[in-house]
GROMACS .gro file of C-alpha atoms in nm:
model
  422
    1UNK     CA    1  -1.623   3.709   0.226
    2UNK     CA    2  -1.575   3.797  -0.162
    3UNK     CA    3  -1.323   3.640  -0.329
    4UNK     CA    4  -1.354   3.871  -0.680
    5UNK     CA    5  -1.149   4.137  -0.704
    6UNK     CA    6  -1.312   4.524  -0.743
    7UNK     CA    7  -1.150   4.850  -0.853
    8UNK     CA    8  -1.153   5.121  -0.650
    9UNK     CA    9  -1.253   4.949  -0.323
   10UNK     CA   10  -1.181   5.188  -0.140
   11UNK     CA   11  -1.481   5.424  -0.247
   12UNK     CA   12  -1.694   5.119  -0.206
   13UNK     CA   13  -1.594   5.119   0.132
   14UNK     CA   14  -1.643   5.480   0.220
   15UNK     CA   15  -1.956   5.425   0.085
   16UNK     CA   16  -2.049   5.179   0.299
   17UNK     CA   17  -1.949   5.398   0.606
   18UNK     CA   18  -2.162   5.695   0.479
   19UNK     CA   19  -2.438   5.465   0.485
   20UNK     CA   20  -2.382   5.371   0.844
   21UNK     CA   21  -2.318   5.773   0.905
   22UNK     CA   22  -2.657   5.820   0.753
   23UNK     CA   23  -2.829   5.551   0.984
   24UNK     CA   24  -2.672   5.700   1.316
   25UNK     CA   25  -2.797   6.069   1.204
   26UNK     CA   26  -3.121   5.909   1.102
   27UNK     CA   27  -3.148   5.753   1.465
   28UNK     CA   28  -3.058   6.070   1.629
   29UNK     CA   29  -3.268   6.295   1.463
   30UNK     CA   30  -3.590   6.109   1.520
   31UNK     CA   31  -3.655   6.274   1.825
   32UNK     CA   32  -3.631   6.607   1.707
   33UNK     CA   33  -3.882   6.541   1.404
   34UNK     CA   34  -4.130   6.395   1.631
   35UNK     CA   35  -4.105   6.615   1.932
   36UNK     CA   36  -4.375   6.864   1.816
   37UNK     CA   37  -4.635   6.553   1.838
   38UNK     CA   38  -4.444   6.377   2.117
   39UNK     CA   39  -4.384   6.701   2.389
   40UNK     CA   40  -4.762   6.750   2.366
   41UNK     CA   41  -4.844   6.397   2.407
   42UNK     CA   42  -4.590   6.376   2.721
   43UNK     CA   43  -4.658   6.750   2.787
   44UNK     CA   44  -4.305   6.794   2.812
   45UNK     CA   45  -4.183   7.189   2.844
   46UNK     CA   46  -3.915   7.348   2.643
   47UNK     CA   47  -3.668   7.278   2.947
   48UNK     CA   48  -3.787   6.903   3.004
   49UNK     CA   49  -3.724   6.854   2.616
   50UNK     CA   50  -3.337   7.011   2.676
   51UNK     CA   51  -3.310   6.766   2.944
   52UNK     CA   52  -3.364   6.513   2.679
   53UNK     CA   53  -3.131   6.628   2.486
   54UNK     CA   54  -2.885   6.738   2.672
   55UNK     CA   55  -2.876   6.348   2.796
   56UNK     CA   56  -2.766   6.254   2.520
   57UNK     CA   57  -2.508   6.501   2.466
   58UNK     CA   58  -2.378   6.333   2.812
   59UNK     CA   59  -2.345   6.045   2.645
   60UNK     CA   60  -2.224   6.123   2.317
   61UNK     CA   61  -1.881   6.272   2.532
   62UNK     CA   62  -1.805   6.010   2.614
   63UNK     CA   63  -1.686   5.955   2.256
   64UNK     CA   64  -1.333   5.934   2.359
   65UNK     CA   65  -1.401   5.572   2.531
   66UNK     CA   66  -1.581   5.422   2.185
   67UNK     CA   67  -1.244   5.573   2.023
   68UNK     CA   68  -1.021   5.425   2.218
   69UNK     CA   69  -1.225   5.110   2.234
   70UNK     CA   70  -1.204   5.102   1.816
   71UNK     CA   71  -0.775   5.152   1.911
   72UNK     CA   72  -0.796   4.881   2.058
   73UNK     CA   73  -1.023   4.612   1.920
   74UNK     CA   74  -1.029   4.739   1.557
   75UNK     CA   75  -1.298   4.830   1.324
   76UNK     CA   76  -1.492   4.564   1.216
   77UNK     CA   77  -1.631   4.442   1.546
   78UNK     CA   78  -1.620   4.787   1.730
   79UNK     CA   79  -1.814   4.966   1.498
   80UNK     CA   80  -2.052   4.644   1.489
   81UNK     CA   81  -2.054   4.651   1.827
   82UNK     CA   82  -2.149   4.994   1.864
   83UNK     CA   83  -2.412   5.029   1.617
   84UNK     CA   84  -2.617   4.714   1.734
   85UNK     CA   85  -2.619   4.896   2.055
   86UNK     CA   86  -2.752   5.174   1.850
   87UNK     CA   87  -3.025   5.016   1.679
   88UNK     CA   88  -3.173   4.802   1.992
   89UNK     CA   89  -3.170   5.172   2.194
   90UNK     CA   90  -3.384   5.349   1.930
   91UNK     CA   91  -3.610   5.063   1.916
   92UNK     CA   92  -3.670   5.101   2.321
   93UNK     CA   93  -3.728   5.504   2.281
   94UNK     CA   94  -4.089   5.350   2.177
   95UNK     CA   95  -4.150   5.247   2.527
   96UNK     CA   96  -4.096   5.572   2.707
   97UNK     CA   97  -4.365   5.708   2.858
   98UNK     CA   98  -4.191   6.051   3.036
   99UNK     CA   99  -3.925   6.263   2.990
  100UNK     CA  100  -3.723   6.094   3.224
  101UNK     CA  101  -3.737   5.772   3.071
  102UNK     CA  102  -3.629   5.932   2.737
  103UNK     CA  103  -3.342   6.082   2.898
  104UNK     CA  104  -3.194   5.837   2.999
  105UNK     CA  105  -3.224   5.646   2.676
  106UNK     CA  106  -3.120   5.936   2.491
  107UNK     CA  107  -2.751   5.935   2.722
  108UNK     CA  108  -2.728   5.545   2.637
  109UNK     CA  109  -2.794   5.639   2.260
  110UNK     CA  110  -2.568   5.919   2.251
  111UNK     CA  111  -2.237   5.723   2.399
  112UNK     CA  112  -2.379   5.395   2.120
  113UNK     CA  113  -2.375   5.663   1.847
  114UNK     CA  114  -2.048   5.826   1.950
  115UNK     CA  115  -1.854   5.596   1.781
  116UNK     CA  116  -1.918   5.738   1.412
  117UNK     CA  117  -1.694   6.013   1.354
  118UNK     CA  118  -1.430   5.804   1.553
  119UNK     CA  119  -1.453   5.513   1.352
  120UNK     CA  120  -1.535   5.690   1.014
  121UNK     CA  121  -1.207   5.879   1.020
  122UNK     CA  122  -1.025   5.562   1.123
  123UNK     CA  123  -1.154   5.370   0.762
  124UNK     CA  124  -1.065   5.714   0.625
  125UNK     CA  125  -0.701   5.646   0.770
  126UNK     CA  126  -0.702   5.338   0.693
  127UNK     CA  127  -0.818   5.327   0.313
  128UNK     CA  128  -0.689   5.643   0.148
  129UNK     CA  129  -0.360   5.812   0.069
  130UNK     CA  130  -0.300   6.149   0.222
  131UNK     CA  131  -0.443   6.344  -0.076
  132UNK     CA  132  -0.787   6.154  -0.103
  133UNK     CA  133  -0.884   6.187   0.268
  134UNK     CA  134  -1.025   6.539   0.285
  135UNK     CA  135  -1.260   6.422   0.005
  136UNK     CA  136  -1.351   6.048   0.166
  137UNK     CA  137  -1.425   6.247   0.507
  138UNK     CA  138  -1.641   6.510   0.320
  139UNK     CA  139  -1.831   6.154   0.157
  140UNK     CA  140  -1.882   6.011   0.476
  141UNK     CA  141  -1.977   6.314   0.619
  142UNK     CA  142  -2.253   6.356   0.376
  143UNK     CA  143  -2.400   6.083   0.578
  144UNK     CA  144  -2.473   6.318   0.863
  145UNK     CA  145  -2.709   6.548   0.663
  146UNK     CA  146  -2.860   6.289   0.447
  147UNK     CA  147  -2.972   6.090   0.765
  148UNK     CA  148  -3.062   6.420   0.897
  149UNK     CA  149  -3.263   6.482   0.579
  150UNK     CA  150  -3.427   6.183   0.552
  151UNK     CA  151  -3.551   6.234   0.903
  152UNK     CA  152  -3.857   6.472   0.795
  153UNK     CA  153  -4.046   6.286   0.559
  154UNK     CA  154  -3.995   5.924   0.715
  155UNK     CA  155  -4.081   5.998   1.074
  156UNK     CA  156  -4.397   6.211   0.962
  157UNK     CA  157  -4.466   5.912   0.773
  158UNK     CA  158  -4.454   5.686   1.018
  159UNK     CA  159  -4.705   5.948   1.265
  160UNK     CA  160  -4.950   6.020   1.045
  161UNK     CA  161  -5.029   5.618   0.946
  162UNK     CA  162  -4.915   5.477   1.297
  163UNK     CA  163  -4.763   5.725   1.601
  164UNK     CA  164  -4.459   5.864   1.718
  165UNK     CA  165  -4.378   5.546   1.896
  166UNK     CA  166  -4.324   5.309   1.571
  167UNK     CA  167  -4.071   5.588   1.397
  168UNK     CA  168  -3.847   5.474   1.668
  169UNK     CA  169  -3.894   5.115   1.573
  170UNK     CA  170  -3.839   5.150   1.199
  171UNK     CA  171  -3.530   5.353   1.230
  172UNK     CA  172  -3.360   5.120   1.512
  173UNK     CA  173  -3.450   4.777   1.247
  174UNK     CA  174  -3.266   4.977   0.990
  175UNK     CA  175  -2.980   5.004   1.209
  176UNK     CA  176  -2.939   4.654   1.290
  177UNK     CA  177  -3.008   4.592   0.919
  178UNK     CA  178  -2.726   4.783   0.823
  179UNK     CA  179  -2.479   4.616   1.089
  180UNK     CA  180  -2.477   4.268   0.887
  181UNK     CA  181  -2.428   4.473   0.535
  182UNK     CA  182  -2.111   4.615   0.758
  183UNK     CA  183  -1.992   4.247   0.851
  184UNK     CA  184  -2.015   4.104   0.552
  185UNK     CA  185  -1.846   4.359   0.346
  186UNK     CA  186  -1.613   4.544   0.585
  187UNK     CA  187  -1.238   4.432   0.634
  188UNK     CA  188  -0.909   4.670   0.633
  189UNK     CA  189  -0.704   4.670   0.347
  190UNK     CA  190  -0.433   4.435   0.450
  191UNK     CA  191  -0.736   4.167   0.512
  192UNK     CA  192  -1.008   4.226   0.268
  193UNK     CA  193  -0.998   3.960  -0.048
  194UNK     CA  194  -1.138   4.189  -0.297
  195UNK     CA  195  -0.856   4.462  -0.312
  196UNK     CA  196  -0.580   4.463  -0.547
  197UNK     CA  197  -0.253   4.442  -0.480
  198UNK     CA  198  -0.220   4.785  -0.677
  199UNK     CA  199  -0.514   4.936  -0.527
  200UNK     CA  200  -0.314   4.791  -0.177
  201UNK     CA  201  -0.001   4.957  -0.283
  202UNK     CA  202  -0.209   5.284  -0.382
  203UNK     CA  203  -0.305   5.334  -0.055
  204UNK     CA  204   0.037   5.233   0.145
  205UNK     CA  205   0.241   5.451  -0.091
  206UNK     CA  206   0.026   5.766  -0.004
  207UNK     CA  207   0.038   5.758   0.320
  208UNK     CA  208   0.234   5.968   0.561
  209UNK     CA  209   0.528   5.789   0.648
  210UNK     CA  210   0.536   6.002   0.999
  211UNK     CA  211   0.161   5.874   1.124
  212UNK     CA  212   0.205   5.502   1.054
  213UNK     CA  213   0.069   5.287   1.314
  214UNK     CA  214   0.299   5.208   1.594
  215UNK     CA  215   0.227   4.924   1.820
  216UNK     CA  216   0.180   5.165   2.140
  217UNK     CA  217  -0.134   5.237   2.299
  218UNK     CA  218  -0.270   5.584   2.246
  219UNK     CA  219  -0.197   5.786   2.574
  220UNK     CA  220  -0.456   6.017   2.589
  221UNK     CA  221  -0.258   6.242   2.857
  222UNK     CA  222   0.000   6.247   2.619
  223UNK     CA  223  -0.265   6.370   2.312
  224UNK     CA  224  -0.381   6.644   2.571
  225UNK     CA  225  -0.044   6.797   2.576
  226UNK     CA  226  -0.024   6.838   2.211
  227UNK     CA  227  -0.110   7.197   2.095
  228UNK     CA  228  -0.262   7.050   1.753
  229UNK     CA  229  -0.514   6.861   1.975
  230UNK     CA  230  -0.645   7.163   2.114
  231UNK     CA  231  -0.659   7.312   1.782
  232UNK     CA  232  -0.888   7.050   1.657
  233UNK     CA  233  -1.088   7.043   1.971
  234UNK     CA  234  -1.141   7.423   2.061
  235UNK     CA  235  -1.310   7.484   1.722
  236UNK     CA  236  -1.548   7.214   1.740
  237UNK     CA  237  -1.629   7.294   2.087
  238UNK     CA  238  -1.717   7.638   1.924
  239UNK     CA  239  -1.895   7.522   1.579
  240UNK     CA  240  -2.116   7.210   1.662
  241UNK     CA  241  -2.329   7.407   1.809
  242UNK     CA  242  -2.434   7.490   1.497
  243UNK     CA  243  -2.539   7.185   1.395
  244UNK     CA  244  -2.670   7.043   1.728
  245UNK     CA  245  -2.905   7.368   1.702
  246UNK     CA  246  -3.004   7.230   1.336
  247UNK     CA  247  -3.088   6.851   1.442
  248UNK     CA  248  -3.227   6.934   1.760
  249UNK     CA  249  -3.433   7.258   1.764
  250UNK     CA  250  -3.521   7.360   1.419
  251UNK     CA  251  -3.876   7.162   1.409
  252UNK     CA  252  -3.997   7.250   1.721
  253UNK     CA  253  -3.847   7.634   1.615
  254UNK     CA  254  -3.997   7.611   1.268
  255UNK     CA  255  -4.367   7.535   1.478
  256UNK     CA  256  -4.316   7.763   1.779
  257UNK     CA  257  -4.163   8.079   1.610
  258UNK     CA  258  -4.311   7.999   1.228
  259UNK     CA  259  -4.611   7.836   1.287
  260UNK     CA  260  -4.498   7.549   1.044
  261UNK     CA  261  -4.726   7.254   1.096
  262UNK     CA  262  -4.656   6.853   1.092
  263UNK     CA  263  -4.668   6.831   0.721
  264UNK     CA  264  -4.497   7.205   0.672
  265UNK     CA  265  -4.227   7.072   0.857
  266UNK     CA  266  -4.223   6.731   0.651
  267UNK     CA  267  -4.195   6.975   0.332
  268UNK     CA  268  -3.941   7.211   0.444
  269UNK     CA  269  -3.709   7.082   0.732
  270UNK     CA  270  -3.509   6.881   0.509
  271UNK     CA  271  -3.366   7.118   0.296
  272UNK     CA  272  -3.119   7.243   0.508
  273UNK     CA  273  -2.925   6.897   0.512
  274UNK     CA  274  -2.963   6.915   0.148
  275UNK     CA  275  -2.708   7.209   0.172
  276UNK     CA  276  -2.522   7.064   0.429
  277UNK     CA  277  -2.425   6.776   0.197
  278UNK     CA  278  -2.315   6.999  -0.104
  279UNK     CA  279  -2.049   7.232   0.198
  280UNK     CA  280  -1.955   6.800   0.256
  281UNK     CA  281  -1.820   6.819  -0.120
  282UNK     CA  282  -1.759   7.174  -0.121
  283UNK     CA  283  -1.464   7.179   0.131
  284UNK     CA  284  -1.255   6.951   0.018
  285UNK     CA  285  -1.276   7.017  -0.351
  286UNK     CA  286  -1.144   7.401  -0.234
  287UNK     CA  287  -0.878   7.211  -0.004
  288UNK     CA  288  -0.756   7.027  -0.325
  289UNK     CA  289  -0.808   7.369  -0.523
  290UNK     CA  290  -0.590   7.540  -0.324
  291UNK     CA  291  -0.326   7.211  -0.304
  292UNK     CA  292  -0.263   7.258  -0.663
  293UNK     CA  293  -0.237   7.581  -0.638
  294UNK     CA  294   0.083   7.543  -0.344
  295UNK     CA  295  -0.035   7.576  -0.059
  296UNK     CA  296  -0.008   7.306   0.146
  297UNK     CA  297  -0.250   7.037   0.327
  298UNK     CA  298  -0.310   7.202   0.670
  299UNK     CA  299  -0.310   7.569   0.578
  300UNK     CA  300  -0.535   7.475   0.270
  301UNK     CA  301  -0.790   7.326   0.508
  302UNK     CA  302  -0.742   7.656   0.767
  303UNK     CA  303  -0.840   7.856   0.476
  304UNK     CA  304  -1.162   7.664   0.400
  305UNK     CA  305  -1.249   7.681   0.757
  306UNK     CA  306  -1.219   8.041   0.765
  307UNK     CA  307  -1.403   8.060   0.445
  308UNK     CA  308  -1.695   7.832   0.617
  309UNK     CA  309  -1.690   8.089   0.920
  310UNK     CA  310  -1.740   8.392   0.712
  311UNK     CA  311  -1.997   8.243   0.503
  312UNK     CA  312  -2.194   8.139   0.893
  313UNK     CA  313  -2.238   8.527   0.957
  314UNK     CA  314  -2.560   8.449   0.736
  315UNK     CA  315  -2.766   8.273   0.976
  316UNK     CA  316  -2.724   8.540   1.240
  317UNK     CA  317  -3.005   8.679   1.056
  318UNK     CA  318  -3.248   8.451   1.052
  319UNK     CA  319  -3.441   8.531   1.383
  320UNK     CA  320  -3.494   8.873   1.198
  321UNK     CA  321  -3.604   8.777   0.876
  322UNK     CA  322  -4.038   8.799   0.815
  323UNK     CA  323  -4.036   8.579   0.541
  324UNK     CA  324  -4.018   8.184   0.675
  325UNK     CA  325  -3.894   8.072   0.301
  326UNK     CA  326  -3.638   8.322   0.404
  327UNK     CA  327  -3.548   8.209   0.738
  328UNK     CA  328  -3.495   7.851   0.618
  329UNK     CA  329  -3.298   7.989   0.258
  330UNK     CA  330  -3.065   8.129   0.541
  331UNK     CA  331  -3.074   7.787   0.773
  332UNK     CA  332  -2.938   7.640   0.443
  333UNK     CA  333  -2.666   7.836   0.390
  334UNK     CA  334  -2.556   7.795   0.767
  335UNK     CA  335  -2.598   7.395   0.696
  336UNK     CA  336  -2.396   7.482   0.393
  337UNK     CA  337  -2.127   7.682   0.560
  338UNK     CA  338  -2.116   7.417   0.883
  339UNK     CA  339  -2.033   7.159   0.693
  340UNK     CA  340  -1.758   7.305   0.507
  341UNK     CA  341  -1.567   7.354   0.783
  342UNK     CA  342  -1.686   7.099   0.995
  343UNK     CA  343  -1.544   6.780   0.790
  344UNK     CA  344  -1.263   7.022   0.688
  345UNK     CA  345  -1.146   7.008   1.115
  346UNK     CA  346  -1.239   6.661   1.164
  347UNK     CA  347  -1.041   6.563   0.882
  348UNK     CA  348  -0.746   6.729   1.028
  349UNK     CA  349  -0.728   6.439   1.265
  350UNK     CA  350  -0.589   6.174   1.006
  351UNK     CA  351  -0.358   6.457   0.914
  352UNK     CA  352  -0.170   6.538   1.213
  353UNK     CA  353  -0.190   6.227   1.450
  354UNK     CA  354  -0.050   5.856   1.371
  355UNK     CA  355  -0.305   5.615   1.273
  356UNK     CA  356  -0.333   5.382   1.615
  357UNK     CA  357  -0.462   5.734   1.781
  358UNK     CA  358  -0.697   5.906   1.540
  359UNK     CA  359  -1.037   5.706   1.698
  360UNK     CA  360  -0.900   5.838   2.055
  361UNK     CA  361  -0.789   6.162   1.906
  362UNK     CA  362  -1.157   6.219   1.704
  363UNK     CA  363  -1.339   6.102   2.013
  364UNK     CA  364  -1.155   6.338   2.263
  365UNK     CA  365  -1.218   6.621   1.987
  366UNK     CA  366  -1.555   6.480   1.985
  367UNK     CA  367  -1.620   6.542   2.354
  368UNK     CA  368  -1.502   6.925   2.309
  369UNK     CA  369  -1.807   6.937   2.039
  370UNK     CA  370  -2.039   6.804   2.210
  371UNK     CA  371  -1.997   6.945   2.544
  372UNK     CA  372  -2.028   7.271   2.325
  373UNK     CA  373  -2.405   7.154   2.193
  374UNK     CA  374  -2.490   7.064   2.542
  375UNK     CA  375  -2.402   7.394   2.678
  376UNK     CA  376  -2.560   7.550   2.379
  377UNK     CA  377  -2.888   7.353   2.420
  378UNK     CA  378  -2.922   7.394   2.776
  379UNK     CA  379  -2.891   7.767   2.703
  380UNK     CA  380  -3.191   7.744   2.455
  381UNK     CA  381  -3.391   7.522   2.691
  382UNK     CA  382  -3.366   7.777   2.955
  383UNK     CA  383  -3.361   8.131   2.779
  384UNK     CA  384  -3.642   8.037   2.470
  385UNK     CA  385  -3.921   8.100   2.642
  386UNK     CA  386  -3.799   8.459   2.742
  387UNK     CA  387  -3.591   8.590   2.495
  388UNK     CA  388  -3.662   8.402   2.173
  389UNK     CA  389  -3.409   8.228   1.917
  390UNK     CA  390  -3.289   8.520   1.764
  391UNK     CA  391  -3.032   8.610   2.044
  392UNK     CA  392  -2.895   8.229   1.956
  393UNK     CA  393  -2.881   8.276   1.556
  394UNK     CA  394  -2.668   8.539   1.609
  395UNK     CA  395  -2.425   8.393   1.837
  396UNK     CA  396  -2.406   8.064   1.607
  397UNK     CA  397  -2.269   8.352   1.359
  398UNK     CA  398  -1.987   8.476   1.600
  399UNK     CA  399  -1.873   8.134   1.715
  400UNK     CA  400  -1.725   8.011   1.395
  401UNK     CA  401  -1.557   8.321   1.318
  402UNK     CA  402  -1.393   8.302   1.719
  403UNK     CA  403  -1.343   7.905   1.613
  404UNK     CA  404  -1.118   7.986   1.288
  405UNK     CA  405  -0.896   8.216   1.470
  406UNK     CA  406  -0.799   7.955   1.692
  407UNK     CA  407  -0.731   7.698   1.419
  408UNK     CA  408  -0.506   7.958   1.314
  409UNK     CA  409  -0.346   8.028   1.622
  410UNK     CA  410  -0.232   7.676   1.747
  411UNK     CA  411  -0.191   7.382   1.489
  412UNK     CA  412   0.144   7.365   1.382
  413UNK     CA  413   0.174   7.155   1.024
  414UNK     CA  414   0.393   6.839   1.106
  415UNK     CA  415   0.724   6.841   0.952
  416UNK     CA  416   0.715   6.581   0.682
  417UNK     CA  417   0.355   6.728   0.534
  418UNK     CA  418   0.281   6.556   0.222
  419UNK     CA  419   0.410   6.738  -0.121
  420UNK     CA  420   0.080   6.977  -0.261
  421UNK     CA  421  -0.082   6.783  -0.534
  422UNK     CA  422  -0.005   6.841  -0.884
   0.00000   0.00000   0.00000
């Protein structure tokens, strides 16, 4: 472990968590890069290839036991834990040879990977004062689109010089490869060597004294009776579609309904996530904006989610749209406007639940998310073929808008909310 002392550790180590974030999205989204070349080879259908997915939408619900598993044995070997799992599972995707077999390695990926919102808002917890933690969850978060981005051009890469098979294998070995950067470097901040005792005090002074730690286990039938639970979960149950719709389906829609090709795809299916990781900045520098400005911590971030919402009416359009450059100008703005107000309700989390319960708390949310992709992707598997995407586009649109009046409607701010910043 180091022994010299750095400034600002605590950015170092948010750093280090968006580039585990970017790994797990990286992992996840090979599939849906390589299933134009991969369904054919299998000759999977549009309903087998839900299957697949869905699968791992199972798994990924079950977020609320890696949560509650980081509660309990802390960070630095649950998350370690968890992502070795991760990489050794994409590595065996090579060896599938039907769509059964990927299933079911897509469920054990999906509750591996299920731990990284979980533990990425429990470092956020952990490391940063109140008034820092919208903007360390919109860093980390950035990790979700880049990995997303990335996707494109490195798994075409691998096809085109070797096959589908060996994008799998690259992507788990950077996983693994990134678990001993996470062990070496990762400690909290009343262990690590290498923060300052005023960096130390930086971070304790900040924080809430109403959501300290207790030494109770989280109860999750007692989190289910909260209202501000709900209000976190109900949202992202309504929004992540969005996104699952984004890592999922837009190649194989880009090919089917836009006759993009392997390399089209390679050129243009990034860009999306590019715009994804701006709305990652975006919303919290408006929730900090609007801090100074009065208004306090959890209406500021209801505000950007509404604001994210209205700005999502934009992709309703783009099953309508001739152009394809405008189609995916339109899939960036709804990357844009996702990500605004998804790391905006995540982060509400560390701000309205003590920090021994935010991995359970952000892993029962998580469940509500993903059970809404799942639905959402099953309804795409089955309709596509009939109907088209545009009937989906448009209810993306309507979901988020649905989603911020609920946010609205049931969290309560806790009493002792932090001062707005000056």
């Amino acid at each position: 472990m180091m022994l010299k002392r750095i400034g600002h550790l605590r950015w170092w180590i948010i750093a280090l968590v968006m580039l585990g974030t970017i790994i797990n999205y990286l992992t996840r989204s090979t599939l849906s890069v390589a299933a134009p070349t991969l369904t054919q080879e299998l000759s999977l259908t549009p309903q087998q290839y839900s299957y697949i997915t869905s699968a791992f939408q199972l798994g990924i619900m079950m977020q609320p036991i890696a949560g509650y598993i980081l509660d309990l044995i802390r960070l630095r070997i649950g998350f370690a834990l968890f992502a070795t799992a991760w990489g050794i599972i994409t590595i065996a995707h090579s060896l599938a040879g039907n769509w059964q077999g990927l299933a079911m390695l897509r469920g054990l990926l999906g509750f591996a990977e299920g731990v990284a919102h979980p533990g990425g808002l429990k470092v956020v917890a952990e490391w940063f004062p109140a008034k820092e933690r919208g903007l360390a969850g919109g860093i980390y978060n950035i990790g979700a689109s880049l990995g997303s981005m990335l996707a494109p051009p490195l798994v075409v890469w691998a096809i085109l010089y070797y096959d589908w098979r060996a994008a799998f294998v690259i992507t788990g070995i950077i996983a693994l490869v990134w678990v001993v950067l996470w062990l070496l470097f990762y400690q909290s901040p009343d262990k690590h060597k290498a923060i300052s005792d005023g960096e130390r005090s930086y971070i304790r002074d900040g924080q809430e004294r109403h959501l300290e730690a207790t030494a109770a286990r989280p109860s999750p039938l007692k989190i289910l009776g909260q209202r501000n639970f709900w209000g976190i979960a109900l949202p992202r149950f309504l929004a992540d579609p969005t996104w699952g719709t984004l890592t999922f389906w837009m190649p194989l829609y880009l090919s089917t309904a836009r006759g993009f090709d392997l390399k089209e795809i390679a050129l243009f299916a990034w860009l999306p996530f590019v715009f994804a990781d701006i709305g990652c900045l975006f919303g919290p520098a408006v929730v900090l904006w609007l801090q100074k400005r009065g208004i306090g911590l959890i209406d500021a971030r209801r505000w950007v989610f509404t604001l994210g919402a209205v700005l999502m009416t934009g992709i309703m359009f783009v099953g309508w749209v001739k152009s394809p450059f405008v189609a995916i100008g339109l899939l960036c703005l709804g990357a844009f406007a996702h990500q605004t107000l998804s790391v905006t309700v995540i982060t509400l989390s560390s701000d309205l639940f003590r920090k021994n319960e935010v991995g359970t708390v952000t892993g029962m949310a998580g469940t509500f998310a993903n059970l809404g992709v799942l639905l959402f992707s099953l309804a795409i598997g089955a309709l596509v073929s009939t109907i088209g995407y545009e009937p989906f586009f448009v209810i993306l649109g309507l979901l988020d808008l649905i989603a911020a009046v609920v946010l609205w409607t049931l969290v309560r701010a806790p009493k002792a909310e932090p001062e707005p910043v000056t």
